[in-house]
Each structure stands twice: as structure tokens, then as C-alpha cells.
Short mmCIF file of C-alpha atoms and ligand atoms in Angstrom, two decimals:
data_model
loop_
_atom_site.label_atom_id
_atom_site.label_comp_id
_atom_site.label_asym_id
_atom_site.label_seq_id
_atom_site.Cartn_x
_atom_site.Cartn_y
_atom_site.Cartn_z
CA MET A 22 -152.61 -19.84 42.00
CA SER A 23 -156.20 -21.13 41.01
CA GLN A 24 -158.97 -18.18 41.39
CA THR A 25 -161.41 -21.17 42.23
CA LEU A 26 -159.32 -22.59 45.29
CA SER A 27 -162.50 -23.24 47.61
CA ALA A 28 -164.67 -24.35 44.61
CA ASP A 29 -162.07 -26.69 43.68
CA LEU A 30 -161.20 -27.91 47.29
CA LYS A 31 -165.30 -28.12 47.93
CA SER A 32 -165.64 -30.21 44.71
CA LEU A 33 -162.69 -32.57 45.77
CA LEU A 34 -163.35 -32.67 49.61
CA GLY A 35 -166.95 -31.42 50.01
CA SER A 36 -167.91 -30.26 53.58
CA ILE A 37 -164.43 -30.25 55.44
CA VAL A 38 -163.57 -27.44 53.46
CA ASP A 39 -164.47 -23.79 55.14
CA ASP A 40 -163.96 -20.58 53.92
CA SER A 41 -166.32 -18.66 56.23
CA ASN A 42 -165.05 -15.30 57.33
CA ASN A 43 -165.22 -16.40 61.12
CA THR A 44 -163.34 -19.44 60.32
CA LEU A 45 -160.72 -17.62 58.32
CA GLU A 46 -160.41 -15.20 61.16
CA TRP A 47 -159.79 -17.80 63.65
CA ALA A 48 -157.02 -19.59 61.48
CA SER A 49 -155.38 -16.26 61.11
CA SER A 50 -153.49 -16.09 64.23
CA ASP A 51 -152.13 -18.14 66.84
CA PHE A 52 -151.37 -18.13 70.66
CA GLY A 53 -148.46 -15.51 70.25
CA ARG A 54 -150.87 -12.96 68.54
CA LEU A 55 -147.76 -11.21 67.23
CA MET A 56 -148.58 -11.68 63.61
CA GLU A 57 -151.52 -12.40 61.26
CA LYS A 58 -151.59 -14.35 57.88
CA ARG A 59 -155.02 -14.86 56.61
CA PRO A 60 -155.72 -17.94 54.60
CA LYS A 61 -158.27 -18.51 51.67
CA VAL A 62 -159.54 -21.36 53.01
CA VAL A 63 -159.58 -23.97 55.95
CA VAL A 64 -159.67 -27.47 55.55
CA LYS A 65 -160.35 -30.00 58.36
CA PRO A 66 -159.35 -33.54 56.85
CA HIS A 67 -160.40 -36.77 58.98
CA SER A 68 -158.08 -39.09 57.35
CA SER A 69 -154.69 -39.52 55.48
CA GLU A 70 -156.38 -40.06 52.26
CA GLU A 71 -158.14 -36.54 52.40
CA VAL A 72 -154.69 -35.01 53.52
CA SER A 73 -153.04 -36.81 50.48
CA THR A 74 -155.95 -35.15 48.13
CA ILE A 75 -155.06 -31.58 49.46
CA LEU A 76 -151.31 -31.90 49.02
CA LYS A 77 -151.69 -33.43 45.60
CA TYR A 78 -154.13 -30.35 44.80
CA ALA A 79 -151.75 -27.67 46.13
CA ASN A 80 -148.88 -28.98 44.47
CA ASP A 81 -150.36 -29.13 41.12
CA GLN A 82 -151.85 -25.60 41.72
CA ASP A 83 -148.91 -23.95 43.53
CA VAL A 84 -150.94 -23.02 46.48
CA PRO A 85 -149.22 -22.84 49.74
CA VAL A 86 -150.43 -24.88 52.97
CA SER A 87 -149.69 -24.81 56.74
CA THR A 88 -150.60 -27.38 59.23
CA ARG A 89 -152.35 -26.37 62.10
CA GLY A 90 -152.72 -28.16 65.34
CA GLU A 91 -153.99 -26.14 68.28
CA ALA A 92 -151.54 -23.14 67.26
CA HIS A 93 -150.12 -22.81 70.59
CA SER A 94 -146.88 -21.85 68.80
CA GLN A 95 -146.27 -18.02 68.82
CA THR A 96 -144.82 -16.59 65.63
CA GLY A 97 -146.85 -17.90 62.67
CA GLN A 98 -145.23 -21.30 62.62
CA SER A 99 -148.76 -22.97 61.93
CA LEU A 100 -149.95 -19.54 59.49
CA VAL A 101 -150.27 -19.06 56.07
CA GLU A 102 -151.22 -16.09 54.03
CA GLY A 103 -153.49 -16.53 51.25
CA GLY A 104 -153.13 -20.44 51.13
CA ILE A 105 -154.70 -23.49 52.96
CA VAL A 106 -154.62 -24.13 56.42
CA LEU A 107 -154.83 -27.66 56.96
CA SER A 108 -156.34 -28.18 60.57
CA SER A 109 -155.27 -31.65 61.82
CA ARG A 110 -158.16 -31.30 64.66
CA GLY A 111 -160.32 -33.33 62.19
CA MET A 112 -158.14 -36.24 62.83
CA ASP A 113 -158.87 -36.63 66.57
CA LYS A 114 -159.07 -40.33 67.18
CA ILE A 115 -157.53 -42.71 69.37
CA LEU A 116 -157.29 -45.48 66.94
CA HIS A 117 -156.02 -48.31 69.64
CA ILE A 118 -154.53 -49.03 72.95
CA ASP A 119 -152.77 -52.12 73.12
CA GLU A 120 -152.53 -53.07 76.83
CA ASP A 121 -150.12 -56.11 75.95
CA ASN A 122 -147.61 -54.33 74.18
CA LEU A 123 -148.31 -51.11 75.88
CA THR A 124 -148.71 -48.80 72.94
CA ALA A 125 -151.02 -46.12 71.65
CA ASP A 126 -152.03 -45.93 67.94
CA VAL A 127 -153.58 -41.82 67.60
CA GLN A 128 -154.32 -39.69 64.91
CA SER A 129 -152.10 -36.77 65.02
CA GLY A 130 -154.95 -34.18 65.60
CA VAL A 131 -155.42 -35.92 69.08
CA VAL A 132 -154.95 -33.48 72.13
CA TRP A 133 -152.76 -35.23 74.50
CA GLY A 134 -155.15 -34.67 77.53
CA ASP A 135 -157.74 -37.05 75.78
CA LEU A 136 -154.81 -39.63 75.30
CA VAL A 137 -153.83 -39.38 78.68
CA LYS A 138 -157.67 -39.74 79.92
CA GLU A 139 -158.13 -42.92 78.19
CA ALA A 140 -154.95 -44.56 79.00
CA ASP A 141 -155.10 -43.40 82.79
CA ALA A 142 -158.17 -45.39 82.65
CA LEU A 143 -156.32 -48.61 81.85
CA GLY A 144 -153.50 -47.68 84.56
CA LEU A 145 -151.04 -46.29 81.27
CA VAL A 146 -149.54 -43.02 80.67
CA PRO A 147 -147.18 -41.58 77.86
CA ARG A 148 -143.71 -41.68 79.24
CA VAL A 149 -143.32 -37.69 78.42
CA LEU A 150 -145.93 -35.40 78.71
CA THR A 151 -145.83 -31.45 78.19
CA ASN A 152 -147.15 -29.09 80.84
CA ASN A 153 -149.90 -28.10 78.84
CA LEU A 154 -152.33 -31.08 77.54
CA GLY A 155 -154.51 -29.07 75.28
CA VAL A 156 -151.91 -29.42 72.46
CA THR A 157 -152.01 -31.98 69.61
CA VAL A 158 -149.70 -35.04 69.04
CA GLY A 159 -148.86 -33.80 65.56
CA GLY A 160 -147.99 -30.17 67.04
CA THR A 161 -145.35 -31.43 69.81
CA LEU A 162 -144.00 -34.11 67.95
CA SER A 163 -142.96 -31.36 65.32
CA MET A 164 -141.59 -29.04 67.80
CA ALA A 165 -139.89 -32.01 70.33
CA GLY A 166 -142.32 -32.11 73.05
CA LEU A 167 -140.34 -31.59 76.37
CA GLY A 168 -141.94 -32.36 79.81
CA VAL A 169 -140.98 -32.96 83.56
CA ALA A 170 -140.06 -36.59 82.79
CA SER A 171 -137.53 -35.68 79.94
CA PHE A 172 -134.70 -35.96 82.15
CA ARG A 173 -135.25 -39.54 82.32
CA TYR A 174 -137.05 -40.50 78.84
CA GLY A 175 -136.07 -37.67 76.51
CA ALA A 176 -138.70 -35.56 74.39
CA GLN A 177 -142.02 -36.77 72.94
CA GLY A 178 -140.21 -37.13 69.75
CA ASP A 179 -137.92 -39.61 71.12
CA ASN A 180 -140.83 -41.97 72.22
CA VAL A 181 -142.49 -42.60 69.08
CA LEU A 182 -142.32 -46.08 67.42
CA GLU A 183 -143.87 -45.24 64.29
CA LEU A 184 -145.54 -42.17 62.32
CA GLU A 185 -147.47 -42.08 59.00
CA VAL A 186 -146.64 -39.01 57.26
CA VAL A 187 -148.16 -37.32 54.13
CA THR A 188 -145.32 -35.86 51.88
CA PRO A 189 -145.81 -32.28 50.31
CA THR A 190 -146.56 -34.24 46.84
CA GLY A 191 -149.02 -36.19 48.59
CA ASP A 192 -147.65 -39.86 49.16
CA ILE A 193 -148.60 -41.73 52.16
CA VAL A 194 -145.72 -43.13 53.90
CA VAL A 195 -145.28 -45.22 57.22
CA CYS A 196 -141.89 -44.38 58.78
CA SER A 197 -140.24 -45.43 61.65
CA PRO A 198 -136.55 -46.25 62.89
CA GLU A 199 -136.66 -49.53 60.86
CA GLU A 200 -138.43 -48.36 57.90
CA ASN A 201 -138.25 -44.71 55.68
CA GLN A 202 -135.96 -43.62 58.54
CA GLU A 203 -135.03 -40.51 56.62
CA LEU A 204 -138.58 -39.23 56.83
CA PHE A 205 -138.95 -40.48 60.41
CA ASP A 206 -135.83 -37.94 61.11
CA LEU A 207 -137.45 -35.10 59.43
CA ALA A 208 -141.08 -35.37 60.78
CA ARG A 209 -139.85 -35.25 64.23
CA SER A 210 -138.87 -31.62 65.44
CA GLY A 211 -139.34 -30.90 61.66
CA LEU A 212 -141.90 -27.91 61.98
CA GLY A 213 -143.93 -29.38 59.55
CA GLN A 214 -141.69 -28.70 56.73
CA PHE A 215 -141.43 -31.81 55.22
CA GLY A 216 -144.76 -33.63 55.70
CA VAL A 217 -147.94 -33.61 57.53
CA ILE A 218 -148.13 -36.22 60.22
CA THR A 219 -151.30 -37.94 60.22
CA ARG A 220 -150.70 -40.95 62.78
CA ALA A 221 -148.37 -41.84 65.55
CA LYS A 222 -147.81 -44.98 67.71
CA ILE A 223 -146.35 -44.06 71.07
CA PRO A 224 -145.28 -46.02 73.69
CA LEU A 225 -147.00 -46.04 77.18
CA ARG A 226 -145.89 -47.28 80.48
CA LYS A 227 -147.73 -48.61 83.65
CA ARG A 228 -148.28 -46.03 86.08
CA ALA A 229 -148.30 -45.97 89.86
CA ASN A 230 -151.74 -44.71 91.14
CA GLU A 231 -150.40 -41.91 93.35
CA ASN A 232 -147.51 -39.23 93.45
CA ARG A 233 -146.12 -37.18 96.25
CA THR A 234 -144.85 -33.90 95.41
CA TYR A 235 -142.57 -31.80 97.19
CA ILE A 236 -142.02 -27.92 96.62
CA LEU A 237 -138.90 -26.82 97.65
CA LEU A 238 -137.58 -23.00 97.61
CA TYR A 239 -134.00 -21.75 96.88
CA ASP A 240 -132.99 -18.35 97.25
CA ASP A 241 -129.71 -18.85 94.67
CA LEU A 242 -129.27 -20.22 91.32
CA ARG A 243 -126.28 -22.16 91.91
CA GLY A 244 -128.22 -24.07 94.89
CA VAL A 245 -130.99 -24.93 93.00
CA MET A 246 -128.77 -26.20 89.97
CA ALA A 247 -126.69 -28.30 92.48
CA ASP A 248 -129.56 -30.03 93.87
CA SER A 249 -131.39 -30.60 90.61
CA LYS A 250 -127.97 -32.55 89.17
CA THR A 251 -128.04 -34.48 92.33
CA ILE A 252 -131.67 -35.68 91.85
CA MET A 253 -131.25 -36.12 88.23
CA GLY A 254 -127.71 -38.25 88.83
CA ASP A 255 -129.27 -40.39 91.44
CA GLY A 256 -132.99 -40.50 89.87
CA ARG A 257 -134.75 -40.43 93.38
CA PHE A 258 -137.60 -38.41 92.07
CA ASP A 259 -139.60 -39.14 88.76
CA PHE A 260 -140.56 -35.77 87.63
CA ILE A 261 -138.64 -32.27 88.22
CA GLU A 262 -139.45 -28.77 87.07
CA SER A 263 -138.42 -25.40 88.38
CA TRP A 264 -139.14 -21.83 88.07
CA CYS A 265 -137.70 -18.40 88.38
CA THR A 266 -139.81 -16.20 90.40
CA PRO A 267 -139.20 -12.45 91.40
CA LEU A 268 -139.68 -10.54 94.51
CA PRO A 269 -140.02 -6.90 93.22
CA VAL A 270 -137.61 -4.86 96.00
CA GLY A 271 -137.47 -1.34 94.85
CA LEU A 272 -136.47 0.96 91.85
CA LYS A 273 -132.61 1.39 90.54
CA THR A 274 -131.08 3.32 87.78
CA ASP A 275 -130.27 0.86 84.77
CA ASP A 276 -128.96 2.38 81.41
CA GLY A 277 -130.20 5.89 82.28
CA ARG A 278 -133.62 4.79 83.61
CA ARG A 279 -135.06 4.09 86.98
CA ARG A 280 -136.43 0.82 86.70
CA VAL A 281 -138.06 -1.83 89.08
CA PHE A 282 -135.77 -4.53 89.93
CA GLY A 283 -136.18 -8.07 91.80
CA GLU A 284 -134.45 -10.47 94.02
CA TRP A 285 -134.98 -14.16 92.41
CA PHE A 286 -136.12 -17.22 94.01
CA TYR A 287 -136.13 -20.51 92.79
CA PRO A 288 -138.88 -22.91 93.41
CA LEU A 289 -138.35 -26.82 92.61
CA HIS A 290 -140.77 -29.07 92.31
CA VAL A 291 -139.95 -32.90 92.49
CA THR A 292 -142.58 -35.81 92.49
CA LYS A 293 -142.10 -39.27 93.15
CA GLU A 294 -144.79 -41.91 92.18
CA PHE A 295 -145.74 -44.75 94.47
CA VAL A 296 -148.06 -47.74 95.24
CA ASP A 297 -150.05 -49.41 97.43
CA GLY A 298 -150.74 -46.15 99.32
CA LYS A 299 -147.08 -46.16 100.68
CA PRO A 300 -145.64 -42.81 99.97
CA PRO A 301 -141.92 -42.08 100.32
CA ARG A 302 -140.32 -41.04 103.71
CA ASP A 303 -139.99 -37.24 103.67
CA ASP A 304 -136.44 -37.37 105.54
CA GLU A 305 -135.27 -40.26 103.02
CA ILE A 306 -136.01 -39.01 100.00
CA LEU A 307 -135.00 -35.28 100.90
CA GLU A 308 -131.65 -36.49 102.41
CA GLY A 309 -128.73 -34.36 101.33
CA LEU A 310 -130.76 -31.65 99.57
CA SER A 311 -130.38 -28.07 100.70
CA PRO A 312 -133.27 -26.02 99.93
CA TYR A 313 -133.89 -22.47 101.61
CA ARG A 314 -137.18 -23.68 102.60
CA MET A 315 -139.35 -26.80 102.76
CA CYS A 316 -142.63 -25.23 101.47
CA HIS A 317 -145.23 -27.95 100.97
CA ALA A 318 -145.92 -31.80 100.32
CA GLU A 319 -148.61 -33.42 98.74
CA ASN A 320 -150.12 -36.59 97.64
CA ARG A 321 -152.15 -36.87 94.10
CA SER A 322 -153.50 -39.22 91.68
CA ALA A 323 -151.43 -39.84 88.73
CA SER A 324 -154.24 -38.05 86.46
CA ASP A 325 -154.23 -35.13 88.93
CA PHE A 326 -150.47 -34.96 88.39
CA ALA A 327 -150.54 -35.20 84.46
CA PHE A 328 -153.45 -32.13 84.74
CA ARG A 329 -151.75 -30.22 87.52
CA LEU A 330 -151.32 -26.82 85.63
CA GLU A 331 -154.84 -26.84 84.24
CA PRO A 332 -155.90 -24.29 87.14
CA VAL A 333 -153.14 -21.98 86.02
CA PHE A 334 -154.17 -22.07 82.59
CA GLU A 335 -157.82 -21.61 83.68
CA LEU A 336 -156.79 -18.41 85.39
CA TRP A 337 -154.82 -17.23 82.60
CA LYS A 338 -157.96 -17.55 80.13
CA ARG A 339 -160.25 -16.08 82.63
CA GLY A 340 -158.03 -12.88 82.88
CA PRO A 341 -156.14 -10.60 80.51
CA TYR A 342 -153.09 -12.99 80.31
CA TRP A 343 -154.64 -15.47 77.49
CA GLY A 344 -155.83 -12.56 75.08
CA SER A 345 -152.35 -10.77 75.34
CA THR A 346 -149.36 -11.22 72.85
CA HIS A 347 -147.35 -13.98 73.97
CA PRO A 348 -143.54 -13.53 73.09
CA TRP A 349 -142.18 -16.47 74.67
CA MET A 350 -138.51 -17.28 74.67
CA GLU A 351 -137.45 -20.62 75.46
CA VAL A 352 -133.91 -21.89 75.16
CA VAL A 353 -131.70 -24.60 76.21
CA LEU A 354 -128.61 -24.06 77.64
CA PRO A 355 -125.27 -26.07 78.28
CA TRP A 356 -125.05 -26.67 82.02
CA ASP A 357 -121.65 -24.91 82.50
CA MET A 358 -122.95 -21.61 80.83
CA THR A 359 -126.56 -21.83 82.78
CA PHE A 360 -125.51 -19.62 85.61
CA PHE A 361 -123.77 -17.00 83.53
CA TYR A 362 -126.57 -16.57 81.11
CA ILE A 363 -129.46 -16.74 83.34
CA ASP A 364 -127.94 -14.42 86.06
CA THR A 365 -127.16 -11.98 83.57
CA VAL A 366 -130.80 -12.06 81.94
CA LEU A 367 -132.55 -12.09 85.09
CA LYS A 368 -130.49 -9.03 86.58
CA LYS A 369 -131.46 -7.33 83.08
CA LEU A 370 -135.24 -8.45 83.35
CA PRO A 371 -137.60 -5.98 85.16
CA PRO A 372 -140.19 -8.19 86.80
CA PRO A 373 -143.11 -6.08 85.28
CA MET A 374 -141.89 -7.25 81.93
CA LEU A 375 -143.63 -10.68 82.72
CA GLY A 376 -147.14 -9.08 82.57
CA GLY A 377 -148.43 -11.86 84.64
CA GLY A 378 -146.52 -14.59 83.06
CA HIS A 379 -143.65 -16.56 84.60
CA ILE A 380 -140.05 -17.86 84.06
CA LEU A 381 -139.65 -21.58 83.57
CA LEU A 382 -136.26 -23.30 84.63
CA TRP A 383 -136.14 -26.86 83.47
CA PRO A 384 -133.32 -28.95 84.45
CA CYS A 385 -132.75 -31.95 82.23
CA THR A 386 -130.02 -34.50 81.19
CA GLY A 387 -128.31 -34.15 77.73
CA THR A 388 -128.13 -37.75 76.91
CA THR A 389 -131.71 -38.92 76.66
CA SER A 390 -132.97 -37.36 73.37
CA ASN A 391 -131.68 -38.50 69.88
CA ILE A 392 -134.20 -36.65 67.62
CA PRO A 393 -131.70 -35.41 64.72
CA LEU A 394 -133.50 -31.69 64.03
CA PHE A 395 -134.07 -30.96 67.97
CA MET A 396 -131.04 -28.84 68.06
CA ARG A 397 -129.53 -28.71 71.75
CA PRO A 398 -126.00 -28.22 73.15
CA LYS A 399 -123.80 -31.13 74.06
CA GLY A 400 -123.05 -32.23 77.87
CA GLU A 401 -124.48 -34.74 80.44
CA PHE A 402 -126.94 -32.11 81.84
CA LEU A 403 -128.88 -29.05 80.25
CA MET A 404 -131.19 -26.53 81.45
CA GLY A 405 -134.11 -25.46 80.01
CA PHE A 406 -135.24 -21.58 80.52
CA GLY A 407 -138.08 -19.92 79.31
CA ILE A 408 -139.41 -16.32 79.47
CA LEU A 409 -143.12 -16.47 78.89
CA PRO A 410 -144.76 -12.82 79.15
CA GLY A 411 -148.19 -11.93 78.47
CA ILE A 412 -148.15 -8.34 77.09
CA PRO A 413 -150.99 -6.26 75.74
CA LYS A 414 -150.20 -5.50 71.92
CA ASP A 415 -149.62 -1.73 72.42
CA TYR A 416 -146.52 -2.25 75.11
CA VAL A 417 -145.13 -5.45 73.24
CA GLU A 418 -142.41 -3.52 71.18
CA PRO A 419 -139.97 -2.75 73.97
CA VAL A 420 -140.41 -6.09 75.07
CA LEU A 421 -139.50 -7.80 71.78
CA GLU A 422 -136.06 -5.78 71.29
CA ALA A 423 -135.24 -7.07 74.98
CA LEU A 424 -136.07 -10.84 74.12
CA ASP A 425 -134.11 -10.10 70.85
CA LYS A 426 -131.04 -9.43 72.78
CA ALA A 427 -131.61 -12.34 75.35
CA SER A 428 -131.86 -14.57 72.01
CA ASP A 429 -128.55 -13.47 70.51
CA ALA A 430 -127.19 -13.95 73.77
CA VAL A 431 -128.15 -17.55 73.84
CA ASN A 432 -126.05 -18.34 70.84
CA MET A 433 -122.94 -16.70 72.69
CA ALA A 434 -123.75 -18.76 75.60
CA ASN A 435 -123.48 -22.07 73.05
CA GLY A 436 -127.23 -22.52 73.69
CA LYS A 437 -130.24 -23.26 71.14
CA ARG A 438 -133.84 -21.65 71.07
CA TYR A 439 -136.68 -24.02 71.25
CA LEU A 440 -138.73 -23.24 68.38
CA SER A 441 -142.35 -23.15 69.48
CA GLY A 442 -141.99 -19.27 70.71
CA TYR A 443 -141.12 -15.74 69.28
CA ILE A 444 -138.49 -16.57 66.58
CA ASN A 445 -137.16 -13.70 64.85
CA PHE A 446 -134.48 -15.28 62.81
CA THR A 447 -132.66 -14.07 59.87
CA HIS A 448 -131.66 -16.62 57.08
CA GLU A 449 -128.06 -16.33 58.89
CA LYS A 450 -129.29 -17.11 62.12
CA TRP A 451 -131.48 -20.24 60.69
CA LYS A 452 -128.12 -21.52 59.58
CA GLN A 453 -126.46 -21.16 62.76
CA HIS A 454 -129.39 -22.59 64.58
CA PHE A 455 -129.26 -25.78 62.52
CA GLY A 456 -125.47 -25.69 62.37
CA GLU A 457 -123.91 -28.84 60.71
CA LYS A 458 -127.69 -29.91 60.44
CA TRP A 459 -128.31 -27.02 58.06
CA GLU A 460 -127.18 -28.84 54.67
CA THR A 461 -129.52 -31.73 55.73
CA VAL A 462 -132.57 -29.56 56.41
CA ALA A 463 -132.01 -27.18 53.38
CA SER A 464 -131.52 -30.25 50.97
CA ALA A 465 -134.47 -32.71 52.39
CA LYS A 466 -136.81 -29.33 51.79
CA LYS A 467 -135.66 -29.46 48.14
CA LYS A 468 -136.05 -32.82 47.94
CA TYR A 469 -139.46 -33.18 49.71
CA ASP A 470 -140.82 -29.93 49.02
CA PRO A 471 -139.14 -28.71 45.81
CA LYS A 472 -141.79 -25.79 45.48
CA GLY A 473 -141.48 -24.76 48.95
CA LEU A 474 -145.40 -24.99 49.34
CA LEU A 475 -145.59 -26.39 52.98
CA ASN A 476 -145.36 -24.23 55.84
CA PRO A 477 -143.51 -21.38 53.81
CA GLY A 478 -141.74 -18.08 55.49
CA PHE A 479 -141.01 -19.58 59.04
CA ILE A 480 -137.78 -21.06 58.30
CA LEU A 481 -135.88 -18.98 55.71
CA TYR A 482 -134.07 -21.06 53.37
CA GLU A 483 -132.34 -18.15 51.39
C1 FAD B 526 -149.56 -22.84 77.75
C2 FAD B 526 -148.46 -23.38 77.04
C3 FAD B 526 -147.69 -24.66 77.57
C4 FAD B 526 -146.79 -25.23 76.86
N1 FAD B 526 -146.21 -26.12 77.59
C5 FAD B 526 -145.10 -26.82 76.72
C6 FAD B 526 -144.25 -27.89 77.42
O1 FAD B 526 -144.35 -28.04 78.72
N2 FAD B 526 -143.24 -28.18 76.72
C7 FAD B 526 -143.04 -27.83 75.16
O2 FAD B 526 -142.33 -28.79 74.65
N3 FAD B 526 -143.91 -27.26 74.62
C8 FAD B 526 -144.86 -26.57 75.31
N4 FAD B 526 -145.39 -25.41 74.77
C9 FAD B 526 -145.18 -25.36 73.36
C10 FAD B 526 -146.10 -26.28 72.47
O3 FAD B 526 -146.22 -27.48 73.03
C11 FAD B 526 -145.83 -26.10 71.09
O4 FAD B 526 -145.87 -24.78 70.60
C12 FAD B 526 -146.64 -27.34 70.20
O5 FAD B 526 -145.94 -27.14 68.91
C13 FAD B 526 -147.99 -26.72 70.28
O6 FAD B 526 -148.67 -27.90 69.71
P1 FAD B 526 -149.79 -27.54 68.66
O7 FAD B 526 -150.97 -28.60 68.42
O8 FAD B 526 -150.60 -26.12 69.13
O9 FAD B 526 -149.25 -26.94 67.46
P2 FAD B 526 -149.33 -25.90 66.26
O10 FAD B 526 -148.91 -24.71 67.16
O11 FAD B 526 -150.40 -25.77 65.59
O12 FAD B 526 -148.08 -26.20 65.26
C14 FAD B 526 -146.83 -25.99 65.57
C15 FAD B 526 -145.91 -26.71 64.43
O13 FAD B 526 -146.16 -28.11 64.37
C16 FAD B 526 -146.76 -28.29 62.94
N5 FAD B 526 -147.49 -29.12 62.91
C17 FAD B 526 -148.71 -29.39 63.70
N6 FAD B 526 -149.26 -30.43 63.67
C18 FAD B 526 -148.55 -31.30 62.56
C19 FAD B 526 -148.78 -32.35 62.00
N7 FAD B 526 -149.88 -33.04 62.16
N8 FAD B 526 -147.73 -32.67 60.85
C20 FAD B 526 -146.84 -31.79 60.62
N9 FAD B 526 -146.65 -30.76 61.49
C21 FAD B 526 -147.55 -30.11 62.21
C22 FAD B 526 -147.25 -26.72 62.47
O14 FAD B 526 -147.03 -26.41 61.09
C23 FAD B 526 -146.16 -25.98 63.35
O15 FAD B 526 -144.93 -25.83 62.55
C24 FAD B 526 -146.65 -24.84 75.33
C25 FAD B 526 -147.22 -23.87 74.62
C26 FAD B 526 -148.05 -23.17 75.51
C27 FAD B 526 -149.12 -22.17 74.89
#
């Protein structure tokens, strides 16, 4: 590797190259705070041409590069030791919103919240939004991007018409289902392994002005599953999300230790869009559902709904949660194994292990996504499940051990891990994760990035 990395890059790219201590410190960790990798330099390109210059240089000089959006992934997916961090946040322009064709052309470092605000002013909205709108377009397209409308529209990666990708050797390629499809299929859910996404064309839809949300509560998992299936099947609501919420009830002996244990409840939030100030009739829209209790109903603007979790994130940021380690473990389960898997895990999970975080339960359809590298079980319905703890670093080890066991059990339940969280896979487990797609992944890596310089160390190819 060149001894003069920063000097070389500065002479090629000028002020977008930064090797100050503060910046290197910033780029050394991610939201997980579980690992540190210190780069030698951070570069914040504004264009695909600058990205190409960086990747050509890195390829000539054998320098590893990681692409970093907002680094909300949690086990070093966007980190690199001793190389270049390519921050996409310099590419933060919404280039064009086409109101006739209902599309948005954006640079990949745009955060979804900025696109939502600009589209909302025109009465438009992207079809699928993640809960956290402070992450980048490139970052979620590289994972999948799941949201409360995924049961209808699939992942964000299913809702992209065209990408511009800079390959590891510096070629700027426009790809879509019609043109350079192989790269299009590798870039979506590709974890930045096969190129840097620099631009995306995203379809928008006309949105209704208002939403009505119903907060239903269930006291058993089978009940919330049954009603979720009904709701997804008949499409009476536009958005669906759920949680597993513990009520600590006492101590019991488990594996020879006295532990706090809880009874679990399942809030289900279902939302319907409406126009002309005419909300749905509550008795009609809730007909046939059997919650333990209907807790609340409320109307909100479309924009308030999109940003509905901001107050939770604000609270997290103000308290100790945000600065803690975040070994989040998200999984996608086949419907027929959901009850067994979640019931078993929740019985073993002492509520204090969450440390202020929560557990997501995400009913979804299994037929709306077609992204080749987004690994998910087969079936008409699927369940997303995410344990999202925030743990002080000194206490995280036993939590990681418990999560490793829960992660191994996912495999036995024929489920798949979602790859933004705490991933502790061996080479064998990576092969298992990608299953019949492993050969595609391994051979594409050799083809597009033969020196293995892009985002090294996360997927273990050997
Ligand atoms: C509070 C919170 C809430 C969340 N909610 C959801 C949710 O509702 N649904 C959901 O699906 N996920 C959710 N996530 C996970 C999050 O969406 C993913 O971790 C996403 O990848 C983060 O985007 P980012 O910009 O931070 O990407 P980063 O973490 O910076 O990068 C993620 C991966 O993408 C690669 N990458 C980033 N940009 C590019 C690019 N331009 N080209 C190529 N590769 C690139 C990186 O190299 C890395 O491998 C949540 C995370 C947090 C912390």
C-alpha cells in the first residue's frame, strides 16, 4: 500500500480528502459500537467521477475501501482498517423529481427524510420507507430496506428503477432490469461488495393527505399473527407494524440462576390513508379483528406519519441508549415456524436484556420482493422479528452469547438473518446464509473486485 495515501488522494481530489484525527475517529465506528476499524483517510466525493477516481487509485495501489452512508449498520459493514472510507454524504443532492412520471432521481448519499420532505410538498411519497429516515438511499438499497408498507410493495430495493454504480475498478455503469441487469442485481442487497451506488431513480406514488392509525393490543402471539394475516390478506390497511413488549412479572429459576421473567404483549399498529377529511369508520375497518384491547386511534398528516418514530429516536439520543452498544438481531422467519421460534426466544429472554431497546415484530408478505441477494424464506407470509438492545459496553458479552444462540436457531427454523445488525458469521455460516446464491456471490466478487478491496472483512469468502 502506498505510504503517501492522503497526499496522493489530496493531489488527485483536493479538499474532499480528510485525514484529521477527529474525522478518522468519527469514521472508526458505527451505530453498533461493537467494533472499531480505523481508516487512514476519509474521502467525501460529490460525483460519480470523483468516486471513480478514488476506486481507480485504490485498485492501482491495492488500498481497501469501505463505502459509508450514515453507518447505522452495526458490525463494521461500513468500516475499514487502514484504508479509505468513502463517505457517500457528499453526494446528497435530490437531482430531480418528475411529477408526471412519478419518479425521483437522487444521489445515493441523500437521506430518506430529505426526499420525503421534498416529495411530500408535491403530494408524493416513496412507496416504502424504513422506520428511521436518517439513513441514506445507498445504505438501505445495499441492505434491502424494509418498512411498514413492505407487505404491499416489497423492500426499497424492489422499488428502484435504475441505479448508477461505480465498479471497484472505476467504471461508471448505469444499470436497471433492462440494462446491465447483473450489476443491478448485485448492487441491491449487495452490502457494497460489488460497487458504489452513486445515483438511484426511485418511483413515487401520490399520497393521501391523512392517515388514521389504530393501536391494538394482543395478549398472545397467535392472536396477533392471525389478525395480521387477515389484514395483509384483505388489504384493508395501508401500513402494518407490531412489537413484542414485556411486562416483567417476577423472578424464576432458569439454567440454575434466578432471572427476571416477563409476560409478553403484542401491540399492533395499523394505519389507513384517507382523503377529503373522510376517515374510515372504526367499526367497519376493525370488523372481524380480535385484539385483547383497542387502545387508541388517531389521525395524522402523511408527513407526521412518515416521521412517526422521530420522538422515539430523540428520546434514545437524549438518554444512555444511543451511546451504548447495539447488538441488534433482526431475522425473517417463515410463517409456519414463527410461533415456535419467537415463543422459544421470548421465554429465554430476560426483559432487562433489552436495556431500553425494544423488540420488533414485522408481519410481511413473502411474494412482494424479488431482490436476488435479499435472502428470505419462501412462503406467502413471512414474519420479521428484531431484538434491538442497547447495552453498556462492559455488559455486552453475555448478551452477544445469547444472541449468537438465537441467531443459530434462526437457521434451524429455516429463517434468514437481516444483515444490517450484529452478524457473527463464520465462512460456513455465510455459505449457509446465501445458500444456492453463494456461488453467484463468490464468483461475482472475483469478477468485479478480484483484489477483494471493497468492504473487506464482513463477508468471509474463504
Ligand atoms: C434506529 C434504526 C432504525 C432502523 N430501521 C430500519 C427499518 O425500519 N428497516 C430497515 O430495513 N432497516 C432499518 N435499519 C437498518 C438500516 O436501515 C441499515 O443499517 C442501513 O444500511 C443503514 O443505512 P446507512 O446509510 O446508515 O448505511 P451504512 O450503515 O453506512 O452502510 C450499510 C451497508 O451499505 C453499504 N453502502 C452504504 N452506502 C452505499 C453505496 N452508496 N453504495 C454501495 N454500498 C453502500 C455499506 O458499505 C454497508 O455495507 C435501522 C437502523 C437503525 C439504527
